[in-house]
């Protein structure tokens, strides 16, 4: 008797995911040789013109600089002074060849706050025009981010992660230099806004932080451009943090430092003169002349599934076991770069203490594709900024058990067990960010009480406060509707204790879109009976 056979076709199904984040480049190098030309063409009718340049590449531990200057100038450690005593046209050129290394600080242990700060660094604790470190909203948000942690390196990493996750990169704000409170409320900006908010939050906790001005390669524009990031002082050394690019405790070798500031409004070049002077355009041209060795992986990564065979339209939790074999901290961005479907969150920041092992989770959605009824397999690829590359296969078909999104999220929550112990926190969301004037907007706020007791709090919106009981170790939801007026606003809900002291707040930013004004006229259809289908012309 002939035996019948069933043949299963296993189809390979994967898509390449584009990492929709702002970053310096796709591959990082231990060292780059970079040429930086700073130019300024000036037309002067003054006999006492002085041009003082403070923003230019300088030698430090991570960059070695050879500079040629034209015309001759007076050079000090912090400035280049050009003096012109006759009328004429002048071309200033500061041409630097920079050997720029990966700025990775091997932090083996970090001091705690409060910190005994050297006198020369105390200015990096002071509030400035754009860095409002003494503002109540800044202080409360920084306190809630830190929680019970006192470790300066870990707190700074959490603050940088908060800024990156909560501020939208928007090039339309380039050159505006919004202050840190505005950024906290409106959640938009470019590198200067990201950096100002990060510096303000750090300073408010007593962590010295300085604003770094420089140039960097940007994957958004595929070229070098002026950039800002920050450095914090942990009691031993200055440590770089770039919340725009997601580089915490390190910055890649395309970062070339031009100067250190207390506030982004500080001038990088100043002019003094009598008479008429056309100062022209101040330009910085940058290019890479030589690539050296690529960076090496710093951690050990292993990928696993809860279940390696699932149904179509399932959510499969991917377990990433990350081990730090080093005796120093590692701050590592991880990316899913290939999967069977788009992923809501394909980027994770991982902070590892010396010799620490940690689990990180990604939620992989399986498409409901008819071609996979009898079986498909997909390769999932995970990469890091330090050239880690790991992959794992997942099998799915209509004959396997289904995992819903809720079930998958519960599995991850139980496995991770992360809580902000002892805090009451609030997060508000709206389904709309762009609205019409005077439109009603529905907002949902979720309040998390991780304290050991129930708490009575005040939920406040625009000075209107209502009492609210939040049960211990639980989530409380609060819904409300608000009418937005004719200008962009940041709407902030607040939680206060019964004495009126601020506990936490959450802000939503809305853009106002003008209502379309549509007029229809010149309709050439005169009479229409009910049920008729007619054709006609009109203008609008």
Short mmCIF file of C-alpha atoms in Angstrom, two decimals:
data_model
loop_
_atom_site.label_atom_id
_atom_site.label_comp_id
_atom_site.label_asym_id
_atom_site.label_seq_id
_atom_site.Cartn_x
_atom_site.Cartn_y
_atom_site.Cartn_z
CA UNK A 1 0.00 0.00 0.00
CA UNK A 2 1.36 3.40 -0.96
CA UNK A 3 1.94 5.73 1.98
CA UNK A 4 0.64 9.27 1.52
CA UNK A 5 2.98 12.12 2.48
CA UNK A 6 2.24 15.67 3.67
CA UNK A 7 4.93 18.16 2.69
CA UNK A 8 5.27 21.33 4.80
CA UNK A 9 6.83 24.33 3.12
CA UNK A 10 8.90 26.35 5.60
CA UNK A 11 9.14 29.92 4.32
CA UNK A 12 11.79 32.31 5.57
CA UNK A 13 10.23 35.67 6.46
CA UNK A 14 12.20 38.65 7.76
CA UNK A 15 12.30 42.39 7.24
CA UNK A 16 15.16 44.79 7.86
CA UNK A 17 14.29 47.39 10.49
CA UNK A 18 15.59 50.93 10.19
CA UNK A 19 16.63 52.38 13.53
CA UNK A 20 14.60 55.58 13.74
CA UNK A 21 16.83 57.30 16.26
CA UNK A 22 19.30 60.13 16.06
CA UNK A 23 22.80 58.73 16.21
CA UNK A 24 26.29 59.61 15.06
CA UNK A 25 26.93 56.76 12.63
CA UNK A 26 26.27 53.07 12.07
CA UNK A 27 29.79 51.87 12.93
CA UNK A 28 32.11 53.21 15.60
CA UNK A 29 35.89 53.47 15.57
CA UNK A 30 38.51 53.61 18.32
CA UNK A 31 40.10 56.61 16.61
CA UNK A 32 39.49 58.87 13.62
CA UNK A 33 41.66 61.48 11.97
CA UNK A 34 39.46 64.49 11.34
CA UNK A 35 40.10 67.84 9.67
CA UNK A 36 38.26 70.83 11.16
CA UNK A 37 38.42 74.20 9.38
CA UNK A 38 36.95 77.25 11.11
CA UNK A 39 36.48 80.18 8.73
CA UNK A 40 35.32 83.77 9.03
CA UNK A 41 35.46 86.38 6.23
CA UNK A 42 35.35 89.95 7.55
CA UNK A 43 35.08 93.31 5.79
CA UNK A 44 36.31 96.07 8.13
CA UNK A 45 36.27 99.87 8.09
CA UNK A 46 37.72 99.92 11.60
CA UNK A 47 41.30 100.54 12.68
CA UNK A 48 40.95 98.61 15.96
CA UNK A 49 39.09 95.38 15.18
CA UNK A 50 39.64 92.49 17.61
CA UNK A 51 38.27 88.98 17.04
CA UNK A 52 38.46 86.58 19.98
CA UNK A 53 37.78 82.91 19.13
CA UNK A 54 37.18 80.57 22.07
CA UNK A 55 35.54 77.66 20.24
CA UNK A 56 38.19 75.56 18.45
CA UNK A 57 39.75 72.07 18.87
CA UNK A 58 42.14 71.80 21.82
CA UNK A 59 44.36 69.02 23.14
CA UNK A 60 42.92 66.80 25.85
CA UNK A 61 43.06 63.17 26.94
CA UNK A 62 41.02 61.98 23.93
CA UNK A 63 41.94 64.36 21.12
CA UNK A 64 45.38 65.42 19.88
CA UNK A 65 45.39 68.55 17.75
CA UNK A 66 47.76 70.18 15.25
CA UNK A 67 46.57 73.64 14.25
CA UNK A 68 47.57 76.16 11.59
CA UNK A 69 46.27 79.71 11.98
CA UNK A 70 45.99 82.49 9.41
CA UNK A 71 46.65 85.38 9.78
CA UNK A 72 48.97 85.51 12.79
CA UNK A 73 47.26 85.70 16.16
CA UNK A 74 47.87 85.64 19.90
CA UNK A 75 47.24 82.09 21.14
CA UNK A 76 46.41 80.97 24.68
CA UNK A 77 45.02 77.73 26.10
CA UNK A 78 41.43 78.95 25.81
CA UNK A 79 41.38 81.53 23.00
CA UNK A 80 42.85 82.79 19.74
CA UNK A 81 42.96 86.59 19.47
CA UNK A 82 43.17 88.27 16.05
CA UNK A 83 43.91 92.02 15.92
CA UNK A 84 43.45 94.17 12.80
CA UNK A 85 44.61 97.82 12.88
CA UNK A 86 43.80 98.77 9.28
CA UNK A 87 40.72 98.86 7.07
CA UNK A 88 40.34 95.93 4.69
CA UNK A 89 38.97 92.50 3.95
CA UNK A 90 40.27 89.67 6.13
CA UNK A 91 39.89 85.90 5.97
CA UNK A 92 40.38 84.09 9.26
CA UNK A 93 41.25 80.40 9.05
CA UNK A 94 41.89 78.03 11.95
CA UNK A 95 42.70 74.67 10.35
CA UNK A 96 43.07 71.71 12.74
CA UNK A 97 44.03 68.10 12.21
CA UNK A 98 42.47 66.16 15.08
CA UNK A 99 43.19 62.60 16.18
CA UNK A 100 39.90 61.95 17.93
CA UNK A 101 39.53 58.84 20.09
CA UNK A 102 36.45 57.11 21.46
CA UNK A 103 35.70 58.93 24.72
CA UNK A 104 34.95 55.93 26.91
CA UNK A 105 35.54 56.42 30.64
CA UNK A 106 36.18 53.16 32.53
CA UNK A 107 34.19 53.91 35.68
CA UNK A 108 34.89 51.15 38.22
CA UNK A 109 32.94 52.81 41.03
CA UNK A 110 31.23 56.14 41.48
CA UNK A 111 30.79 58.46 44.42
CA UNK A 112 27.37 59.29 45.85
CA UNK A 113 25.44 62.51 46.34
CA UNK A 114 25.87 64.79 48.22
CA UNK A 115 29.33 65.30 46.73
CA UNK A 116 32.29 67.26 48.08
CA UNK A 117 32.90 69.51 45.07
CA UNK A 118 36.21 71.26 44.29
CA UNK A 119 35.94 75.05 44.30
CA UNK A 120 36.77 75.37 40.59
CA UNK A 121 33.81 73.15 39.63
CA UNK A 122 31.11 74.82 41.74
CA UNK A 123 30.12 77.12 38.87
CA UNK A 124 28.80 73.99 37.11
CA UNK A 125 26.09 73.73 39.79
CA UNK A 126 24.68 77.22 39.26
CA UNK A 127 21.45 77.99 37.37
CA UNK A 128 21.80 80.04 34.18
CA UNK A 129 19.47 81.66 31.65
CA UNK A 130 18.73 78.37 29.86
CA UNK A 131 19.68 75.85 32.54
CA UNK A 132 17.01 76.38 35.23
CA UNK A 133 18.38 73.98 37.82
CA UNK A 134 16.68 75.89 40.68
CA UNK A 135 13.19 75.54 39.18
CA UNK A 136 10.70 73.45 41.19
CA UNK A 137 9.60 71.35 38.19
CA UNK A 138 13.22 70.53 37.36
CA UNK A 139 14.04 69.64 40.98
CA UNK A 140 10.99 67.39 41.43
CA UNK A 141 11.52 65.57 38.13
CA UNK A 142 15.21 64.96 38.91
CA UNK A 143 14.34 63.71 42.39
CA UNK A 144 11.78 61.26 41.00
CA UNK A 145 14.20 59.98 38.34
CA UNK A 146 16.87 59.36 40.97
CA UNK A 147 14.49 57.76 43.47
CA UNK A 148 16.46 56.26 46.35
CA UNK A 149 19.64 55.91 44.31
CA UNK A 150 22.63 58.03 45.37
CA UNK A 151 25.18 56.73 42.84
CA UNK A 152 26.20 59.66 40.62
CA UNK A 153 27.03 57.60 37.51
CA UNK A 154 23.80 55.59 37.69
CA UNK A 155 21.63 58.66 38.35
CA UNK A 156 23.23 60.52 35.43
CA UNK A 157 22.57 57.52 33.18
CA UNK A 158 18.91 57.43 34.24
CA UNK A 159 18.56 61.18 33.61
CA UNK A 160 20.09 60.87 30.13
CA UNK A 161 17.75 57.98 29.35
CA UNK A 162 14.75 60.02 30.58
CA UNK A 163 15.69 62.95 28.33
CA UNK A 164 16.16 60.77 25.25
CA UNK A 165 12.88 58.88 25.79
CA UNK A 166 10.78 61.97 26.54
CA UNK A 167 12.07 64.67 24.19
CA UNK A 168 11.32 64.50 20.46
CA UNK A 169 14.16 65.49 18.13
CA UNK A 170 12.75 68.27 15.91
CA UNK A 171 15.05 70.17 13.53
CA UNK A 172 12.58 73.06 13.31
CA UNK A 173 13.90 74.19 16.72
CA UNK A 174 17.53 74.49 15.53
CA UNK A 175 19.12 77.72 16.77
CA UNK A 176 16.30 78.61 19.19
CA UNK A 177 18.02 77.56 22.45
CA UNK A 178 14.86 76.91 24.48
CA UNK A 179 15.40 76.81 28.24
CA UNK A 180 15.26 73.58 30.23
CA UNK A 181 11.82 74.18 31.80
CA UNK A 182 10.32 74.78 28.35
CA UNK A 183 11.92 71.55 27.11
CA UNK A 184 10.59 69.59 30.10
CA UNK A 185 7.07 70.84 29.42
CA UNK A 186 7.02 70.81 25.60
CA UNK A 187 9.24 67.75 25.01
CA UNK A 188 10.74 68.99 21.73
CA UNK A 189 14.04 70.37 20.50
CA UNK A 190 17.47 69.60 19.09
CA UNK A 191 20.79 68.81 20.75
CA UNK A 192 20.97 72.12 22.64
CA UNK A 193 17.55 71.48 24.22
CA UNK A 194 18.39 67.84 25.05
CA UNK A 195 21.65 68.96 26.67
CA UNK A 196 20.19 71.92 28.58
CA UNK A 197 17.53 69.71 30.16
CA UNK A 198 20.06 66.99 31.06
CA UNK A 199 22.46 69.53 32.61
CA UNK A 200 19.65 71.24 34.57
CA UNK A 201 18.37 67.94 36.02
CA UNK A 202 21.89 66.91 37.08
CA UNK A 203 22.76 70.28 38.65
CA UNK A 204 19.49 70.32 40.60
CA UNK A 205 20.67 67.16 42.42
CA UNK A 206 24.10 68.59 43.22
CA UNK A 207 25.91 66.85 40.33
CA UNK A 208 28.29 69.26 38.53
CA UNK A 209 27.45 69.24 34.81
CA UNK A 210 28.84 71.28 31.95
CA UNK A 211 27.61 72.01 28.44
CA UNK A 212 29.99 70.81 25.71
CA UNK A 213 30.13 72.59 22.36
CA UNK A 214 31.61 70.73 19.41
CA UNK A 215 31.04 69.05 16.07
CA UNK A 216 29.82 65.54 15.30
CA UNK A 217 28.77 63.40 12.38
CA UNK A 218 24.96 63.06 12.16
CA UNK A 219 23.16 60.22 10.39
CA UNK A 220 20.10 62.47 9.95
CA UNK A 221 21.92 64.87 7.61
CA UNK A 222 24.76 62.56 6.51
CA UNK A 223 27.41 65.14 7.40
CA UNK A 224 29.22 66.82 10.27
CA UNK A 225 27.42 69.63 12.03
CA UNK A 226 27.72 71.68 15.19
CA UNK A 227 26.53 69.72 18.18
CA UNK A 228 26.09 69.87 21.95
CA UNK A 229 26.41 67.21 24.62
CA UNK A 230 27.32 67.21 28.31
CA UNK A 231 29.84 66.04 30.87
CA UNK A 232 29.22 65.31 34.55
CA UNK A 233 31.76 65.29 37.39
CA UNK A 234 31.48 62.17 39.57
CA UNK A 235 34.06 63.14 42.16
CA UNK A 236 36.97 61.68 40.19
CA UNK A 237 36.70 62.79 36.56
CA UNK A 238 34.50 64.36 33.89
CA UNK A 239 32.32 61.76 32.12
CA UNK A 240 30.58 62.44 28.76
CA UNK A 241 26.83 61.96 28.20
CA UNK A 242 25.09 62.60 24.88
CA UNK A 243 21.32 62.28 25.46
CA UNK A 244 20.61 63.18 21.82
CA UNK A 245 22.56 60.22 20.43
CA UNK A 246 21.93 57.84 23.36
CA UNK A 247 25.59 57.62 24.36
CA UNK A 248 25.90 57.53 28.15
CA UNK A 249 29.29 57.44 29.89
CA UNK A 250 30.94 57.60 26.47
CA UNK A 251 30.72 59.38 23.13
CA UNK A 252 31.96 58.10 19.78
CA UNK A 253 35.10 59.35 18.05
CA UNK A 254 33.25 61.69 15.65
CA UNK A 255 32.66 63.97 18.67
CA UNK A 256 35.26 66.76 18.51
CA UNK A 257 35.24 69.11 21.51
CA UNK A 258 35.48 72.83 20.70
CA UNK A 259 34.67 74.28 24.12
CA UNK A 260 33.07 73.90 27.56
CA UNK A 261 30.24 76.22 28.58
CA UNK A 262 28.05 76.91 31.60
CA UNK A 263 25.13 77.90 29.31
CA UNK A 264 24.39 77.46 25.56
CA UNK A 265 24.04 81.24 25.12
CA UNK A 266 27.78 81.79 25.74
CA UNK A 267 29.46 83.14 22.60
CA UNK A 268 32.05 81.04 20.77
CA UNK A 269 33.48 84.10 18.99
CA UNK A 270 33.37 87.78 19.97
CA UNK A 271 34.16 90.99 18.08
CA UNK A 272 35.13 94.43 19.42
CA UNK A 273 35.62 97.45 17.16
CA UNK A 274 34.70 101.05 16.40
CA UNK A 275 33.43 101.99 12.97
CA UNK A 276 31.67 99.74 10.47
CA UNK A 277 32.42 96.03 10.26
CA UNK A 278 30.67 93.28 8.28
CA UNK A 279 31.53 90.20 10.32
CA UNK A 280 30.40 87.83 7.55
CA UNK A 281 29.55 84.18 8.06
CA UNK A 282 31.17 82.01 10.72
CA UNK A 283 31.64 78.53 9.22
CA UNK A 284 32.93 75.17 10.46
CA UNK A 285 33.85 72.59 7.81
CA UNK A 286 34.65 69.07 9.00
CA UNK A 287 35.62 65.85 7.25
CA UNK A 288 37.10 62.47 8.18
CA UNK A 289 40.53 61.91 6.62
CA UNK A 290 41.33 58.48 8.04
CA UNK A 291 39.45 55.63 9.72
CA UNK A 292 41.35 53.48 12.20
CA UNK A 293 40.38 50.29 14.06
CA UNK A 294 36.70 49.64 14.84
CA UNK A 295 35.57 49.32 18.44
CA UNK A 296 35.32 45.81 19.91
CA UNK A 297 32.36 44.22 21.75
CA UNK A 298 32.34 44.89 25.49
CA UNK A 299 29.70 42.41 26.70
CA UNK A 300 28.53 38.84 26.22
CA UNK A 301 25.03 38.42 24.73
CA UNK A 302 22.78 35.36 24.52
CA UNK A 303 19.31 35.29 22.91
CA UNK A 304 16.45 33.01 24.03
CA UNK A 305 12.68 32.63 23.61
CA UNK A 306 9.98 31.76 26.11
CA UNK A 307 8.62 29.67 23.24
CA UNK A 308 10.46 29.24 19.95
CA UNK A 309 7.28 28.13 18.14
CA UNK A 310 4.21 30.38 18.17
CA UNK A 311 1.03 31.06 16.22
CA UNK A 312 0.42 33.77 13.65
CA UNK A 313 -0.47 37.22 15.04
CA UNK A 314 1.35 36.34 18.27
CA UNK A 315 3.67 38.45 20.42
CA UNK A 316 6.84 36.55 21.24
CA UNK A 317 8.96 37.85 24.16
CA UNK A 318 12.65 37.77 23.19
CA UNK A 319 14.95 37.34 26.20
CA UNK A 320 18.35 39.02 25.85
CA UNK A 321 20.83 37.86 28.49
CA UNK A 322 23.60 40.46 28.75
CA UNK A 323 26.74 39.89 30.83
CA UNK A 324 29.38 42.50 31.59
CA UNK A 325 32.71 40.65 32.08
CA UNK A 326 34.57 43.90 32.80
CA UNK A 327 35.46 45.55 36.12
CA UNK A 328 33.88 48.83 34.94
CA UNK A 329 30.39 50.09 34.07
CA UNK A 330 29.06 49.58 30.53
CA UNK A 331 26.22 51.67 29.10
CA UNK A 332 25.08 49.87 25.99
CA UNK A 333 22.40 50.64 23.38
CA UNK A 334 20.86 47.47 21.88
CA UNK A 335 18.90 47.39 18.60
CA UNK A 336 16.70 44.83 16.87
CA UNK A 337 17.70 45.32 13.21
CA UNK A 338 15.83 42.38 11.62
CA UNK A 339 12.49 40.78 12.54
CA UNK A 340 9.38 39.27 10.88
CA UNK A 341 7.36 42.48 11.39
CA UNK A 342 7.71 46.06 12.57
CA UNK A 343 8.44 46.45 16.30
CA UNK A 344 6.96 49.17 18.49
CA UNK A 345 10.18 49.44 20.50
CA UNK A 346 13.30 48.09 18.81
CA UNK A 347 15.83 50.06 20.89
CA UNK A 348 16.87 49.55 24.53
CA UNK A 349 19.45 51.27 26.73
CA UNK A 350 21.18 48.84 29.08
CA UNK A 351 23.24 49.93 32.09
CA UNK A 352 25.47 47.18 33.50
CA UNK A 353 27.46 47.46 36.70
CA UNK A 354 30.91 45.84 36.80
CA UNK A 355 30.53 42.04 36.36
CA UNK A 356 26.71 42.35 36.31
CA UNK A 357 24.33 40.11 34.35
CA UNK A 358 20.94 41.42 33.28
CA UNK A 359 17.91 40.36 31.24
CA UNK A 360 16.47 42.70 28.61
CA UNK A 361 13.21 42.03 26.75
CA UNK A 362 11.92 42.83 23.28
CA UNK A 363 8.38 42.11 22.09
CA UNK A 364 8.42 40.56 18.61
CA UNK A 365 5.14 40.62 16.68
CA UNK A 366 4.38 37.80 14.23
CA UNK A 367 2.42 38.89 11.12
CA UNK A 368 -0.89 37.23 10.30
CA UNK A 369 0.29 36.10 6.88
CA UNK A 370 -1.62 33.40 4.97
CA UNK A 371 1.59 32.23 3.33
CA UNK A 372 2.73 31.15 6.79
CA UNK A 373 -0.31 28.97 7.66
CA UNK A 374 1.80 25.83 7.30
CA UNK A 375 4.97 27.33 8.70
CA UNK A 376 7.47 30.16 8.40
CA UNK A 377 10.72 30.88 10.12
CA UNK A 378 12.36 34.23 10.68
CA UNK A 379 15.81 35.30 11.76
CA UNK A 380 15.82 38.00 14.43
CA UNK A 381 19.02 40.06 14.57
CA UNK A 382 20.25 42.11 17.53
CA UNK A 383 23.15 44.56 17.31
CA UNK A 384 24.86 47.12 19.54
CA UNK A 385 26.92 50.27 19.05
CA UNK A 386 30.02 48.27 20.00
CA UNK A 387 29.78 45.85 17.07
CA UNK A 388 27.90 43.11 18.91
CA UNK A 389 25.90 40.94 16.48
CA UNK A 390 23.64 38.08 17.59
CA UNK A 391 20.79 36.27 15.84
CA UNK A 392 18.14 33.67 16.66
CA UNK A 393 15.41 31.93 14.64
CA UNK A 394 11.69 31.84 15.42
CA UNK A 395 9.20 29.35 13.89
CA UNK A 396 5.52 30.25 13.52
CA UNK A 397 2.43 28.73 11.91
CA UNK A 398 -1.36 28.69 12.35
CA UNK A 399 -1.09 25.33 14.16
CA UNK A 400 0.91 26.68 17.14
CA UNK A 401 -0.38 28.24 20.37
CA UNK A 402 -1.06 31.97 20.26
CA UNK A 403 0.45 34.49 22.72
CA UNK A 404 -1.52 37.74 22.97
CA UNK A 405 0.16 41.07 23.58
CA UNK A 406 -1.31 41.24 27.10
CA UNK A 407 0.00 37.76 27.94
CA UNK A 408 3.45 38.59 26.59
CA UNK A 409 3.64 41.87 28.51
CA UNK A 410 2.62 40.09 31.72
CA UNK A 411 5.38 37.51 31.21
CA UNK A 412 7.93 40.29 30.76
CA UNK A 413 6.64 42.21 33.79
CA UNK A 414 6.85 39.13 36.01
CA UNK A 415 10.35 38.32 34.78
CA UNK A 416 11.79 41.83 35.03
CA UNK A 417 10.17 42.81 38.34
CA UNK A 418 11.26 46.46 38.02
CA UNK A 419 9.67 48.95 40.42
CA UNK A 420 10.36 52.48 41.60
CA UNK A 421 10.31 51.62 45.29
CA UNK A 422 8.83 54.20 47.65
CA UNK A 423 7.64 56.62 44.96
CA UNK A 424 4.33 57.93 43.65
CA UNK A 425 4.69 58.67 39.93
CA UNK A 426 2.33 59.86 37.21
CA UNK A 427 2.35 59.49 33.42
CA UNK A 428 -0.25 61.18 31.19
CA UNK A 429 -1.01 60.41 27.56
CA UNK A 430 -3.36 61.71 24.87
CA UNK A 431 -4.44 60.06 21.64
CA UNK A 432 -3.84 63.36 19.79
CA UNK A 433 -0.83 65.66 19.54
CA UNK A 434 -2.14 67.82 16.68
CA UNK A 435 -5.58 69.37 17.17
CA UNK A 436 -7.87 72.14 15.94
CA UNK A 437 -8.45 75.33 18.00
CA UNK A 438 -10.95 74.90 20.84
CA UNK A 439 -11.14 71.16 20.29
CA UNK A 440 -11.82 68.91 23.30
CA UNK A 441 -8.96 66.52 24.00
CA UNK A 442 -9.27 63.36 26.09
CA UNK A 443 -6.32 62.71 28.43
CA UNK A 444 -5.55 59.64 30.54
CA UNK A 445 -3.19 59.83 33.53
CA UNK A 446 -1.91 56.69 35.25
CA UNK A 447 -0.68 57.09 38.83
CA UNK A 448 1.64 54.44 40.28
CA UNK A 449 1.93 54.10 44.06
CA UNK A 450 4.93 51.97 45.03
CA UNK A 451 4.74 52.93 48.70
CA UNK A 452 3.79 50.50 51.46
CA UNK A 453 0.58 52.37 52.35
CA UNK A 454 -2.43 53.89 50.62
CA UNK A 455 -1.92 57.60 49.99
CA UNK A 456 -4.25 60.59 49.79
CA UNK A 457 -3.04 62.99 47.10
CA UNK A 458 -4.28 66.03 45.21
CA UNK A 459 -4.69 65.71 41.45
CA UNK A 460 -4.35 69.22 40.01
CA UNK A 461 -5.02 70.68 36.59
CA UNK A 462 -4.77 74.44 36.00
CA UNK A 463 -5.06 75.24 39.73
CA UNK A 464 -8.14 72.99 40.03
CA UNK A 465 -7.24 70.28 42.58
CA UNK A 466 -9.27 67.24 43.59
CA UNK A 467 -8.58 64.67 46.29
CA UNK A 468 -7.63 61.21 45.08
CA UNK A 469 -6.89 57.99 46.95
CA UNK A 470 -4.17 55.84 45.42
CA UNK A 471 -3.90 52.34 46.83
CA UNK A 472 -0.53 50.87 47.75
CA UNK A 473 1.39 48.91 45.13
CA UNK A 474 -1.20 49.66 42.45
CA UNK A 475 -2.06 51.74 39.39
CA UNK A 476 -4.83 54.36 39.51
CA UNK A 477 -6.26 55.80 36.29
CA UNK A 478 -7.60 59.35 35.99
CA UNK A 479 -9.37 60.54 32.82
CA UNK A 480 -10.28 64.12 31.97
CA UNK A 481 -11.20 66.30 29.01
CA UNK A 482 -9.65 69.69 28.28
CA UNK A 483 -10.32 72.35 25.64
CA UNK A 484 -7.21 73.67 23.90
CA UNK A 485 -7.19 77.31 22.74
CA UNK A 486 -5.69 78.95 19.66
CA UNK A 487 -1.97 78.63 20.41
CA UNK A 488 0.41 75.71 21.02
CA UNK A 489 0.54 74.87 24.71
CA UNK A 490 2.07 72.45 27.15
CA UNK A 491 -0.60 71.01 29.43
CA UNK A 492 0.72 69.81 32.79
CA UNK A 493 -1.14 67.73 35.37
CA UNK A 494 0.28 67.70 38.90
CA UNK A 495 0.22 65.43 41.93
CA UNK A 496 0.57 67.17 45.30
CA UNK A 497 0.46 65.93 48.86
CA UNK A 498 -2.18 67.21 51.29
CA UNK A 499 0.12 70.08 52.30
CA UNK A 500 0.32 71.19 48.67
CA UNK A 501 3.92 70.12 48.02
CA UNK A 502 4.59 68.87 44.50
CA UNK A 503 5.09 65.07 44.23
CA UNK A 504 5.23 64.57 40.46
CA UNK A 505 3.85 66.01 37.23
CA UNK A 506 3.33 65.00 33.62
CA UNK A 507 3.15 67.37 30.65
CA UNK A 508 1.60 66.97 27.21
CA UNK A 509 2.51 69.20 24.26
CA UNK A 510 -0.06 69.99 21.57
CA UNK A 511 0.37 71.56 18.13
CA UNK A 512 -2.52 73.64 16.82
CA UNK A 513 -3.62 73.09 13.22
CA UNK A 514 -5.86 75.75 11.74
CA UNK A 515 -9.29 74.58 10.66
CA UNK A 516 -9.55 74.36 6.87
CA UNK A 517 -11.70 77.09 5.35
CA UNK A 518 -13.46 75.40 2.42
CA UNK A 519 -16.02 77.18 0.21
CA UNK A 520 -17.87 75.28 -2.52
CA UNK A 521 -19.44 77.35 -5.30
CA UNK A 522 -20.43 77.36 -9.00
CA UNK A 523 -22.37 74.10 -8.68
CA UNK A 524 -23.89 73.40 -12.10
CA UNK A 525 -26.53 70.92 -10.87
CA UNK A 526 -29.84 72.72 -10.27
CA UNK A 527 -32.31 70.00 -9.27
CA UNK A 528 -31.75 66.59 -7.72
CA UNK A 529 -34.50 64.15 -6.74
CA UNK A 530 -34.10 61.86 -3.77
CA UNK A 531 -32.33 58.64 -4.78
CA UNK A 532 -30.95 60.04 -8.06
CA UNK A 533 -27.29 59.70 -9.00
CA UNK A 534 -26.13 62.85 -10.80
CA UNK A 535 -22.84 64.20 -12.04
CA UNK A 536 -21.84 67.84 -11.95
CA UNK A 537 -19.03 70.35 -11.61
CA UNK A 538 -18.12 72.79 -8.89
CA UNK A 539 -15.17 74.82 -7.66
CA UNK A 540 -13.77 75.18 -4.15
#
